[in-house]
PDB file of C-alpha atoms in Angstrom:
ATOM      1  CA  MET N   1     -48.670 -61.408 -38.050  1.00 52.00           C
ATOM      2  CA  GLY N   2     -45.437 -62.139 -40.199  1.00 74.00           C
ATOM      3  CA  ASN N   3     -42.760 -61.624 -37.299  1.00 86.00           C
ATOM      4  CA  THR N   4     -41.603 -64.377 -34.877  1.00 86.00           C
ATOM      5  CA  PHE N   5     -39.847 -63.485 -31.985  1.00 86.00           C
ATOM      6  CA  TYR N   6     -37.471 -65.686 -29.753  1.00 83.00           C
ATOM      7  CA  ILE N   7     -37.020 -65.597 -26.129  1.00 82.00           C
ATOM      8  CA  ASN N   8     -35.070 -67.851 -23.607  1.00 77.00           C
ATOM      9  CA  ARG N   9     -36.659 -69.522 -20.483  1.00 66.00           C
ATOM     10  CA  SER N  10     -38.376 -66.820 -18.155  1.00 75.00           C
ATOM     11  CA  ALA N  11     -42.292 -66.327 -17.834  1.00 78.00           C
ATOM     12  CA  GLY N  12     -41.607 -62.836 -16.674  1.00 79.00           C
ATOM     13  CA  ASP N  13     -39.340 -61.859 -19.526  1.00 82.00           C
ATOM     14  CA  ILE N  14     -41.941 -63.353 -21.858  1.00 84.00           C
ATOM     15  CA  ILE N  15     -44.722 -61.311 -20.550  1.00 85.00           C
ATOM     16  CA  CYS N  16     -42.689 -58.199 -20.193  1.00 86.00           C
ATOM     17  CA  SER N  17     -41.679 -58.473 -23.925  1.00 88.00           C
ATOM     18  CA  LEU N  18     -45.291 -58.131 -25.010  1.00 89.00           C
ATOM     19  CA  PRO N  19     -45.343 -54.362 -25.138  1.00 91.00           C
ATOM     20  CA  ALA N  20     -42.454 -54.248 -27.490  1.00 91.00           C
ATOM     21  CA  ILE N  21     -43.579 -57.098 -29.670  1.00 89.00           C
ATOM     22  CA  LYS N  22     -46.847 -55.157 -29.939  1.00 88.00           C
ATOM     23  CA  ALA N  23     -45.115 -52.161 -30.876  1.00 90.00           C
ATOM     24  CA  ARG N  24     -43.307 -54.046 -33.575  1.00 88.00           C
ATOM     25  CA  SER N  25     -46.804 -55.217 -35.049  1.00 85.00           C
ATOM     26  CA  GLY N  26     -47.376 -58.671 -32.944  1.00 82.00           C
ATOM     27  CA  GLY N  27     -46.490 -62.108 -34.432  1.00 82.00           C
ATOM     28  CA  GLY N  28     -45.587 -65.448 -32.645  1.00 82.00           C
ATOM     29  CA  VAL N  29     -43.366 -65.982 -29.633  1.00 82.00           C
ATOM     30  CA  ILE N  30     -41.102 -69.314 -29.438  1.00 80.00           C
ATOM     31  CA  ILE N  31     -39.767 -70.092 -26.297  1.00 77.00           C
ATOM     32  CA  ASN N  32     -36.565 -71.991 -25.280  1.00 76.00           C
ATOM     33  CA  GLY N  33     -36.025 -73.953 -22.414  1.00 75.00           C
ATOM     34  CA  LEU N  34     -39.605 -73.310 -20.403  1.00 77.00           C
ATOM     35  CA  ASP N  35     -40.950 -75.799 -18.325  1.00 77.00           C
ATOM     36  CA  PRO N  36     -43.640 -77.560 -19.945  1.00 79.00           C
ATOM     37  CA  ILE N  37     -46.346 -76.770 -17.362  1.00 81.00           C
ATOM     38  CA  LEU N  38     -45.363 -73.069 -17.366  1.00 80.00           C
ATOM     39  CA  HIS N  39     -45.460 -73.269 -20.991  1.00 78.00           C
ATOM     40  CA  ALA N  40     -48.780 -74.883 -21.200  1.00 81.00           C
ATOM     41  CA  SER N  41     -50.016 -72.385 -18.488  1.00 79.00           C
ATOM     42  CA  LEU N  42     -48.600 -69.096 -20.423  1.00 81.00           C
ATOM     43  CA  LYS N  43     -50.364 -70.374 -23.785  1.00 81.00           C
ATOM     44  CA  PRO N  44     -53.824 -69.269 -23.041  1.00 82.00           C
ATOM     45  CA  LEU N  45     -52.458 -65.867 -21.749  1.00 82.00           C
ATOM     46  CA  ILE N  46     -50.341 -65.153 -24.710  1.00 81.00           C
ATOM     47  CA  ASP N  47     -52.945 -66.278 -27.223  1.00 81.00           C
ATOM     48  CA  CYS N  48     -55.697 -63.913 -25.721  1.00 83.00           C
ATOM     49  CA  GLN N  49     -53.472 -60.727 -26.595  1.00 84.00           C
ATOM     50  CA  PRO N  50     -54.537 -59.433 -29.993  1.00 83.00           C
ATOM     51  CA  GLY N  51     -51.938 -59.837 -32.293  1.00 81.00           C
ATOM     52  CA  PHE N  52     -50.110 -62.770 -30.321  1.00 80.00           C
ATOM     53  CA  THR N  53     -49.531 -66.549 -30.654  1.00 78.00           C
ATOM     54  CA  LEU N  54     -47.318 -68.704 -28.566  1.00 76.00           C
ATOM     55  CA  GLU N  55     -45.561 -70.722 -30.823  1.00 74.00           C
ATOM     56  CA  HIS N  56     -43.906 -74.136 -30.227  1.00 65.00           C
ATOM     57  CA  GLU N  57     -41.094 -74.580 -27.861  1.00 66.00           C
ATOM     58  CA  SER N  58     -37.675 -74.673 -29.524  1.00 61.00           C
ATOM     59  CA  ASP N  59     -35.173 -76.895 -28.134  1.00 61.00           C
ATOM     60  CA  TYR N  60     -32.484 -76.165 -30.738  1.00 62.00           C
ATOM     61  CA  GLY N  61     -31.634 -72.346 -29.722  1.00 64.00           C
ATOM     62  CA  PHE N  62     -32.121 -69.660 -31.783  1.00 68.00           C
ATOM     63  CA  PRO N  63     -34.532 -70.718 -34.983  1.00 70.00           C
ATOM     64  CA  PRO N  64     -33.250 -69.087 -38.399  1.00 75.00           C
ATOM     65  CA  GLY N  65     -35.553 -65.954 -39.470  1.00 79.00           C
ATOM     66  CA  THR N  66     -36.888 -65.170 -35.717  1.00 83.00           C
ATOM     67  CA  ILE N  67     -36.013 -61.879 -34.064  1.00 86.00           C
ATOM     68  CA  ASN N  68     -33.765 -62.530 -31.058  1.00 84.00           C
ATOM     69  CA  LEU N  69     -35.063 -60.794 -27.956  1.00 84.00           C
ATOM     70  CA  GLU N  70     -32.167 -61.776 -26.023  1.00 81.00           C
ATOM     71  CA  GLY N  71     -30.263 -58.660 -26.430  1.00 78.00           C
ATOM     72  CA  PHE N  72     -32.143 -57.132 -23.542  1.00 75.00           C
ATOM     73  CA  ARG N  73     -29.928 -59.133 -21.008  1.00 71.00           C
ATOM     74  CA  HIS N  74     -26.850 -56.950 -22.047  1.00 70.00           C
ATOM     75  CA  LEU N  75     -28.764 -53.724 -21.630  1.00 65.00           C
ATOM     76  CA  ARG N  76     -30.198 -54.588 -18.147  1.00 55.00           C
ATOM     77  CA  THR N  77     -26.566 -54.815 -16.888  1.00 56.00           C
ATOM     78  CA  VAL N  78     -25.829 -50.978 -17.364  1.00 54.00           C
ATOM     79  CA  THR N  79     -29.261 -49.270 -17.129  1.00 61.00           C
ATOM     80  CA  ASN N  80     -31.979 -48.931 -14.609  1.00 66.00           C
ATOM     81  CA  GLU N  81     -34.824 -48.980 -16.734  1.00 75.00           C
ATOM     82  CA  HIS N  82     -37.907 -51.204 -16.686  1.00 79.00           C
ATOM     83  CA  LEU N  83     -37.720 -54.521 -18.338  1.00 81.00           C
ATOM     84  CA  CYS N  84     -40.410 -53.562 -20.830  1.00 86.00           C
ATOM     85  CA  GLU N  85     -38.192 -50.708 -22.117  1.00 86.00           C
ATOM     86  CA  SER N  86     -35.181 -52.596 -22.416  1.00 85.00           C
ATOM     87  CA  PHE N  87     -37.070 -55.109 -24.825  1.00 88.00           C
ATOM     88  CA  ALA N  88     -38.292 -51.909 -26.542  1.00 90.00           C
ATOM     89  CA  ARG N  89     -34.687 -50.883 -27.008  1.00 87.00           C
ATOM     90  CA  VAL N  90     -33.765 -54.093 -28.228  1.00 87.00           C
ATOM     91  CA  LEU N  91     -36.574 -53.806 -31.187  1.00 90.00           C
ATOM     92  CA  GLY N  92     -35.867 -50.229 -31.646  1.00 91.00           C
ATOM     93  CA  VAL N  93     -39.420 -49.237 -30.524  1.00 93.00           C
ATOM     94  CA  GLU N  94     -41.134 -47.128 -28.114  1.00 93.00           C
ATOM     95  CA  VAL N  95     -43.602 -48.429 -25.701  1.00 92.00           C
ATOM     96  CA  ASP N  96     -45.787 -46.523 -22.948  1.00 90.00           C
ATOM     97  CA  ILE N  97     -45.907 -48.860 -19.803  1.00 84.00           C
ATOM     98  CA  SER N  98     -48.164 -46.307 -18.058  1.00 81.00           C
ATOM     99  CA  LYS N  99     -50.975 -47.747 -20.040  1.00 82.00           C
ATOM    100  CA  PRO N 100     -52.624 -51.294 -19.536  1.00 80.00           C
ATOM    101  CA  TRP N 101     -50.890 -53.773 -22.131  1.00 80.00           C
ATOM    102  CA  LEU N 102     -51.911 -57.270 -20.520  1.00 81.00           C
ATOM    103  CA  LYS N 103     -55.440 -58.512 -21.374  1.00 79.00           C
ATOM    104  CA  VAL N 104     -56.722 -61.760 -19.197  1.00 75.00           C
ATOM    105  CA  PRO N 105     -58.523 -64.634 -20.612  1.00 66.00           C
ATOM    106  CA  GLY N 106     -62.048 -65.308 -20.209  1.00 66.00           C
ATOM    107  CA  ASP N 107     -64.426 -62.840 -18.326  1.00 62.00           C
ATOM    108  CA  SER N 108     -62.157 -61.933 -15.533  1.00 59.00           C
ATOM    109  CA  TYR N 109     -63.174 -58.374 -14.001  1.00 57.00           C
ATOM    110  CA  PHE N 110     -61.941 -56.542 -11.150  1.00 55.00           C
ATOM    111  CA  PRO N 111     -64.504 -53.995  -9.725  1.00 57.00           C
ATOM    112  CA  ILE N 112     -61.939 -51.562  -8.516  1.00 62.00           C
ATOM    113  CA  SER N 113     -58.710 -50.629  -9.679  1.00 73.00           C
ATOM    114  CA  VAL N 114     -55.985 -52.818  -8.912  1.00 76.00           C
ATOM    115  CA  ALA N 115     -52.109 -52.643  -9.433  1.00 79.00           C
ATOM    116  CA  VAL N 116     -49.996 -56.037  -9.150  1.00 79.00           C
ATOM    117  CA  ILE N 117     -46.316 -55.894  -8.451  1.00 79.00           C
ATOM    118  CA  ASN N 118     -44.402 -59.054  -9.576  1.00 74.00           C
ATOM    119  CA  ILE N 119     -40.983 -59.381  -7.879  1.00 71.00           C
ATOM    120  CA  THR N 120     -39.029 -62.460  -8.754  1.00 66.00           C
ATOM    121  CA  GLN N 121     -35.793 -63.656  -7.131  1.00 63.00           C
ATOM    122  CA  ARG N 122     -33.831 -62.953 -10.529  1.00 59.00           C
ATOM    123  CA  TYR N 123     -34.640 -59.098 -10.463  1.00 59.00           C
ATOM    124  CA  ARG N 124     -34.515 -58.009  -7.075  1.00 65.00           C
ATOM    125  CA  ASP N 125     -32.854 -54.448  -7.394  1.00 68.00           C
ATOM    126  CA  LYS N 126     -31.717 -53.583  -3.586  1.00 71.00           C
ATOM    127  CA  LEU N 127     -31.479 -49.830  -5.358  1.00 73.00           C
ATOM    128  CA  PHE N 128     -34.794 -49.489  -6.374  1.00 73.00           C
ATOM    129  CA  ASN N 129     -36.918 -46.814  -4.697  1.00 78.00           C
ATOM    130  CA  TRP N 130     -39.791 -49.017  -3.551  1.00 78.00           C
ATOM    131  CA  GLU N 131     -41.348 -46.417  -1.373  1.00 83.00           C
ATOM    132  CA  ARG N 132     -41.617 -43.906  -3.975  1.00 84.00           C
ATOM    133  CA  GLU N 133     -43.082 -46.545  -6.760  1.00 82.00           C
ATOM    134  CA  ILE N 134     -45.693 -47.678  -3.851  1.00 83.00           C
ATOM    135  CA  ALA N 135     -46.706 -44.078  -3.217  1.00 87.00           C
ATOM    136  CA  TRP N 136     -47.079 -43.278  -6.838  1.00 84.00           C
ATOM    137  CA  LEU N 137     -49.135 -46.376  -7.337  1.00 85.00           C
ATOM    138  CA  LYS N 138     -51.204 -45.884  -4.425  1.00 85.00           C
ATOM    139  CA  ALA N 139     -52.083 -42.513  -5.600  1.00 86.00           C
ATOM    140  CA  LYS N 140     -53.237 -44.228  -8.701  1.00 81.00           C
ATOM    141  CA  TYR N 141     -54.991 -47.301  -7.959  1.00 81.00           C
ATOM    142  CA  HIS N 142     -57.277 -48.641  -5.216  1.00 78.00           C
ATOM    143  CA  ASN N 143     -55.561 -51.788  -4.374  1.00 83.00           C
ATOM    144  CA  VAL N 144     -51.661 -52.734  -4.701  1.00 84.00           C
ATOM    145  CA  SER N 145     -50.790 -56.255  -4.409  1.00 81.00           C
ATOM    146  CA  PHE N 146     -47.390 -58.030  -4.498  1.00 77.00           C
ATOM    147  CA  LEU N 147     -46.679 -61.326  -6.134  1.00 71.00           C
ATOM    148  CA  GLY N 148     -43.616 -63.417  -5.892  1.00 60.00           C
ATOM    149  CA  LEU N 149     -42.119 -62.068  -2.786  1.00 49.00           C
TER     150      LEU N 149
END
């Protein structure tokens, strides 16, 4: 785990960066500007991902020797790709977001197939075809739930 990655402020961005970081062999994740309570709540989730650690928070911006993930912000203005794919483009890797890529800490277990959609205020896309997406998810998963509405 020699790589260290840097990202700024957003829990959703941090979580969506994980598939690309994993494709780049994992490593530590340094976060800048994240609320300390949110940082503490994310740590168990990030730390239980194989090959990841949540490093200390940086108050000084982009630390030397880290891989900066902030370039995805520029890609999002010109494409309509999934956020995970934007991070992959920044790192020059490919990700398959159709497969599970996030593990939950502890003995969490869903007895049925579940899809969870998180919509945040920052990434509401009025042009996104939610009817098509929900139909696809309902055909694949037993239960579809929304968070962050």
